[in-house]
PDB file of C-alpha atoms in Angstrom:
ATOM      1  CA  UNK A   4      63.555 -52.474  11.349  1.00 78.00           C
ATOM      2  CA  UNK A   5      61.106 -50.068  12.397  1.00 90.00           C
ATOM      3  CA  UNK A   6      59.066 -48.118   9.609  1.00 96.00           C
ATOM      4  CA  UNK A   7      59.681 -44.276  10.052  1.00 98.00           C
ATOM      5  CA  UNK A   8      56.593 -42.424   9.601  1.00 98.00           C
ATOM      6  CA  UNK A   9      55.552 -38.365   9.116  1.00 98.00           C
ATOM      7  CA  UNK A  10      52.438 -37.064  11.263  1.00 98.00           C
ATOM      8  CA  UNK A  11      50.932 -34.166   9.324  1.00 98.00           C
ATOM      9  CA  UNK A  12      48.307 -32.522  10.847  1.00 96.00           C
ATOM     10  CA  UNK A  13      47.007 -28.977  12.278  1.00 95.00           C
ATOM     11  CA  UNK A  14      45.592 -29.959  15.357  1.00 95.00           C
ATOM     12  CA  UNK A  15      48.692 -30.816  18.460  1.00 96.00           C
ATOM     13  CA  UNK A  16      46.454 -33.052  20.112  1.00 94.00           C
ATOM     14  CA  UNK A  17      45.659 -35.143  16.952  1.00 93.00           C
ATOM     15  CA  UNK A  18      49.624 -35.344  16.521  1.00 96.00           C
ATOM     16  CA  UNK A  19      49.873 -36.364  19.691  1.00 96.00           C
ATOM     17  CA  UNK A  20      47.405 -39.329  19.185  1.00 95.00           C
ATOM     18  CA  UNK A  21      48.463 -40.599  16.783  1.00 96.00           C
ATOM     19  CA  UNK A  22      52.340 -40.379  17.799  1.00 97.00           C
ATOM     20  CA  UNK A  23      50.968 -42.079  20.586  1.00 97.00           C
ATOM     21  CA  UNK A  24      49.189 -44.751  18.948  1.00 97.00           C
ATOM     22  CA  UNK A  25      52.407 -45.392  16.606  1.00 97.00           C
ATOM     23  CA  UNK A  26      55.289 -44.821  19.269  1.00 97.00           C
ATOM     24  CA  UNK A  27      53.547 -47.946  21.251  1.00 97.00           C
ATOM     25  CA  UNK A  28      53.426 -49.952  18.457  1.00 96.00           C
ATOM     26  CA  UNK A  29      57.249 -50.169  17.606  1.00 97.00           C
ATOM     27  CA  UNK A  30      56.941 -47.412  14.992  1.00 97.00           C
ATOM     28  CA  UNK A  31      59.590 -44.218  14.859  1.00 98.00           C
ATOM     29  CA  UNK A  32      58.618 -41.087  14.181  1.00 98.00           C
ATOM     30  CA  UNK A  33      60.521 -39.004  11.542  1.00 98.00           C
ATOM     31  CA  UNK A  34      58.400 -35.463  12.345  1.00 98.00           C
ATOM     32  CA  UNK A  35      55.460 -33.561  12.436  1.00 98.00           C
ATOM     33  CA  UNK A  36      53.835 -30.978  10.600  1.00 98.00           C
ATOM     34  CA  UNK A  37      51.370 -28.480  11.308  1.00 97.00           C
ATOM     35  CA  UNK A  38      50.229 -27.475   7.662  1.00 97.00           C
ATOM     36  CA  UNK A  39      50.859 -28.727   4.146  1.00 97.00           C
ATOM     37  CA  UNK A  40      54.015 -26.599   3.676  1.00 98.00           C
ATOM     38  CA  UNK A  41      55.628 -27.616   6.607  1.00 98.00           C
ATOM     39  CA  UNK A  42      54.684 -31.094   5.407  1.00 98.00           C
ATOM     40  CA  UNK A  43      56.308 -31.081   1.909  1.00 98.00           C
ATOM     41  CA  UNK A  44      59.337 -29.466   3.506  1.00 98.00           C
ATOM     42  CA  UNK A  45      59.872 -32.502   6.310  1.00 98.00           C
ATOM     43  CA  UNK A  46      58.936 -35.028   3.426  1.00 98.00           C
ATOM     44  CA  UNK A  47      62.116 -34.261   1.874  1.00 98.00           C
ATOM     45  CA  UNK A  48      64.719 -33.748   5.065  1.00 97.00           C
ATOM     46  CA  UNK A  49      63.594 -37.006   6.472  1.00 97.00           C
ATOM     47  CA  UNK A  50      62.007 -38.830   3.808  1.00 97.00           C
ATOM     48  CA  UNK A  51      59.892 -41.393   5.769  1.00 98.00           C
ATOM     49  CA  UNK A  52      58.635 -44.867   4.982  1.00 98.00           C
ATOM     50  CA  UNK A  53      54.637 -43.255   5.493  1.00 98.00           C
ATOM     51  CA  UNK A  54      53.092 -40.083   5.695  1.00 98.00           C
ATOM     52  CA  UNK A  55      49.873 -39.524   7.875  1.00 97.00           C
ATOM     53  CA  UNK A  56      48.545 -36.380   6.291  1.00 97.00           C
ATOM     54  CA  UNK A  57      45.446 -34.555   7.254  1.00 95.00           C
ATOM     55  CA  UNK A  58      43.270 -33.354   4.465  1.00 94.00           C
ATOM     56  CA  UNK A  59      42.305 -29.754   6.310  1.00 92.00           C
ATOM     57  CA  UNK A  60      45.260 -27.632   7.499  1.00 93.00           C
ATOM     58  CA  UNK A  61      45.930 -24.134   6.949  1.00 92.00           C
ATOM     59  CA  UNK A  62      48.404 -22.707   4.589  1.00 94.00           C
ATOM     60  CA  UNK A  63      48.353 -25.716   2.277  1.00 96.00           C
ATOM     61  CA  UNK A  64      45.678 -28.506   2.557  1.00 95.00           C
ATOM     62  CA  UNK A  65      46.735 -31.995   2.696  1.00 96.00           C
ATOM     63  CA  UNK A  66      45.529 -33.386  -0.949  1.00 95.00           C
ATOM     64  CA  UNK A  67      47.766 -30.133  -2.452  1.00 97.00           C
ATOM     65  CA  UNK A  68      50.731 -31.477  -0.232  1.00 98.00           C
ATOM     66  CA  UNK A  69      49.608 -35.095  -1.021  1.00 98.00           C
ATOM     67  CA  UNK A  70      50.371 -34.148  -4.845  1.00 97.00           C
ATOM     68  CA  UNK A  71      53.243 -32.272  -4.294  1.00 98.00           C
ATOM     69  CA  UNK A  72      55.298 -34.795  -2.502  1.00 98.00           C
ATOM     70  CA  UNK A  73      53.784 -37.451  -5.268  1.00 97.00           C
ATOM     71  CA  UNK A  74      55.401 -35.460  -7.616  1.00 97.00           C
ATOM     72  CA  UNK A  75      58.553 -35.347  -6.353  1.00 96.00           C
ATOM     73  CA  UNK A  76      58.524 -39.079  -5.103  1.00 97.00           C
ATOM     74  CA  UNK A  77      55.898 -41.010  -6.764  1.00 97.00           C
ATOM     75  CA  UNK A  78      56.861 -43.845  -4.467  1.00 96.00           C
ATOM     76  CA  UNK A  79      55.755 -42.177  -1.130  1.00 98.00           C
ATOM     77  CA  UNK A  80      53.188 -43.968   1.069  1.00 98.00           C
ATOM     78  CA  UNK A  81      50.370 -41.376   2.112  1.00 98.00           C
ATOM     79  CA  UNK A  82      47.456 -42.149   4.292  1.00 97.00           C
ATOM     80  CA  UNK A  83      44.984 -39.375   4.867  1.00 95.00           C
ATOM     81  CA  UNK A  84      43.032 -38.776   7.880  1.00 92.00           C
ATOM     82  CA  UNK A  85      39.615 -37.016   7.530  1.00 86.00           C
ATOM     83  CA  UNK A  86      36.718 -35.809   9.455  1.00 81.00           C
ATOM     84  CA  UNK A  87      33.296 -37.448   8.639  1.00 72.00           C
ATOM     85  CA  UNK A  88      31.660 -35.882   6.220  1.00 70.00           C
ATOM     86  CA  UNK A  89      34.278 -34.816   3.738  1.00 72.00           C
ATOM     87  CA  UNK A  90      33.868 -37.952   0.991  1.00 80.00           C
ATOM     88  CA  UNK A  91      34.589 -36.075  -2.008  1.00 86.00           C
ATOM     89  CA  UNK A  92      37.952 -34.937  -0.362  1.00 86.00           C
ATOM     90  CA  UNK A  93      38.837 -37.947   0.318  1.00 84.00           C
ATOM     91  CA  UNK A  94      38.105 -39.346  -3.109  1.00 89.00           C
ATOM     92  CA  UNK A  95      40.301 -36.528  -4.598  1.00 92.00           C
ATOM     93  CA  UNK A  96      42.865 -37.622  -2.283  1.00 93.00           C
ATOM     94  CA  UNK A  97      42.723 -41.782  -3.396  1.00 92.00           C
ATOM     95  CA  UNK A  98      43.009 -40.427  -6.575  1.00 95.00           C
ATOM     96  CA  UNK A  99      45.843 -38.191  -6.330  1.00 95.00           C
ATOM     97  CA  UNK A 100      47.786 -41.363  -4.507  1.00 96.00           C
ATOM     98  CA  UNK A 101      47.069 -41.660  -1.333  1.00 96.00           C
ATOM     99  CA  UNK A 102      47.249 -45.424   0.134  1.00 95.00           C
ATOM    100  CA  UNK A 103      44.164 -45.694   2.394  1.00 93.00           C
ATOM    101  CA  UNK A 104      42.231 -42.834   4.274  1.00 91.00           C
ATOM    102  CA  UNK A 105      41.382 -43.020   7.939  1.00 92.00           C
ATOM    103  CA  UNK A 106      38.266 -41.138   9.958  1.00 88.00           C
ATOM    104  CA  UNK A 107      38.850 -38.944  12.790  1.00 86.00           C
ATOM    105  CA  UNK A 108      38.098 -39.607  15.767  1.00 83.00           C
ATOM    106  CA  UNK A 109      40.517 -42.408  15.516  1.00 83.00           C
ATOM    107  CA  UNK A 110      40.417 -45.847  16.674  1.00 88.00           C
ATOM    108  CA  UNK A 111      43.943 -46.748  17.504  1.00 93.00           C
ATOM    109  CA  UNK A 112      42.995 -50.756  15.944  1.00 94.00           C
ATOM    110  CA  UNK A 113      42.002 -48.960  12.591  1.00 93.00           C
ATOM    111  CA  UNK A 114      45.248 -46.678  12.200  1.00 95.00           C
ATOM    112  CA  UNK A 115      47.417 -49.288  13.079  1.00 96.00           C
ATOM    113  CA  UNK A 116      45.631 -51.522  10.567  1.00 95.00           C
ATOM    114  CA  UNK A 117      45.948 -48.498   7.955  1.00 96.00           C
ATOM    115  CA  UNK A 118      49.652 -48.602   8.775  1.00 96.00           C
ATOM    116  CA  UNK A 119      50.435 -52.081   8.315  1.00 95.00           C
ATOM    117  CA  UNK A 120      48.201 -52.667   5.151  1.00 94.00           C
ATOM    118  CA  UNK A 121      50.542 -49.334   3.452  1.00 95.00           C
ATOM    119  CA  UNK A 122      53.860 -50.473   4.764  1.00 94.00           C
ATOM    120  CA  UNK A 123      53.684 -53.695   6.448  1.00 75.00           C
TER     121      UNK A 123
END
């Protein structure tokens, strides 16, 4: 059955990428998000088998939605996607949960690697 996953992210075109990248590779996409908020909210209508979750967004970064949605499901699968240069952030975010951490620009062999490593 195909894993349903959450794309959280500010940026349309990123969405779009990576919805891309997924949709072709016999993953279903649950939603998308635009900020951390937004995020937290669709995490609980659709509860998804993986969250892609940028760590800069407006409103409500990533690693603050990361934690929330840990809270209220310490089970979920989050992978964060970062721009280079923002290691600590993404150390915060490991330790606050998240699965595995990805570098934008993506390469469509290392999400999809990502993916399958967090929820086979």
């Amino acid at each position: 059955m195909a894993k349903n996953v959450l794309i959280c992210d500010d940026a349309a075109f990123m969405r779009m990428m990576i919805k891309d990248i997924l949709t072709k590779n016999g993953y279903n996409i649950a939603g998308e998000a635009e900020n951390g908020v937004k995020a937290v909210e669709k995490y609980n209508e659709t509860h998804p088998d993986l969250v892609m979750m940028d760590i800069t967004m407006p409103e409500m970064d990533g690693i603050q939605a990361l934690k929330k949605i840990k809270e209220q499901d310490p089970k979920a699968v989050v992978i964060m996607c970062s721009a280079m240069g923002q290691q600590a952030m993404v150390i915060e975010s490991i330790q606050s949960g998240a699965r595995d951490f990805i570098v934008k620009p993506f390469q469509a062999d290392r999400v999809l690697e990502a993916v399958k490593k967090a929820v086979g």
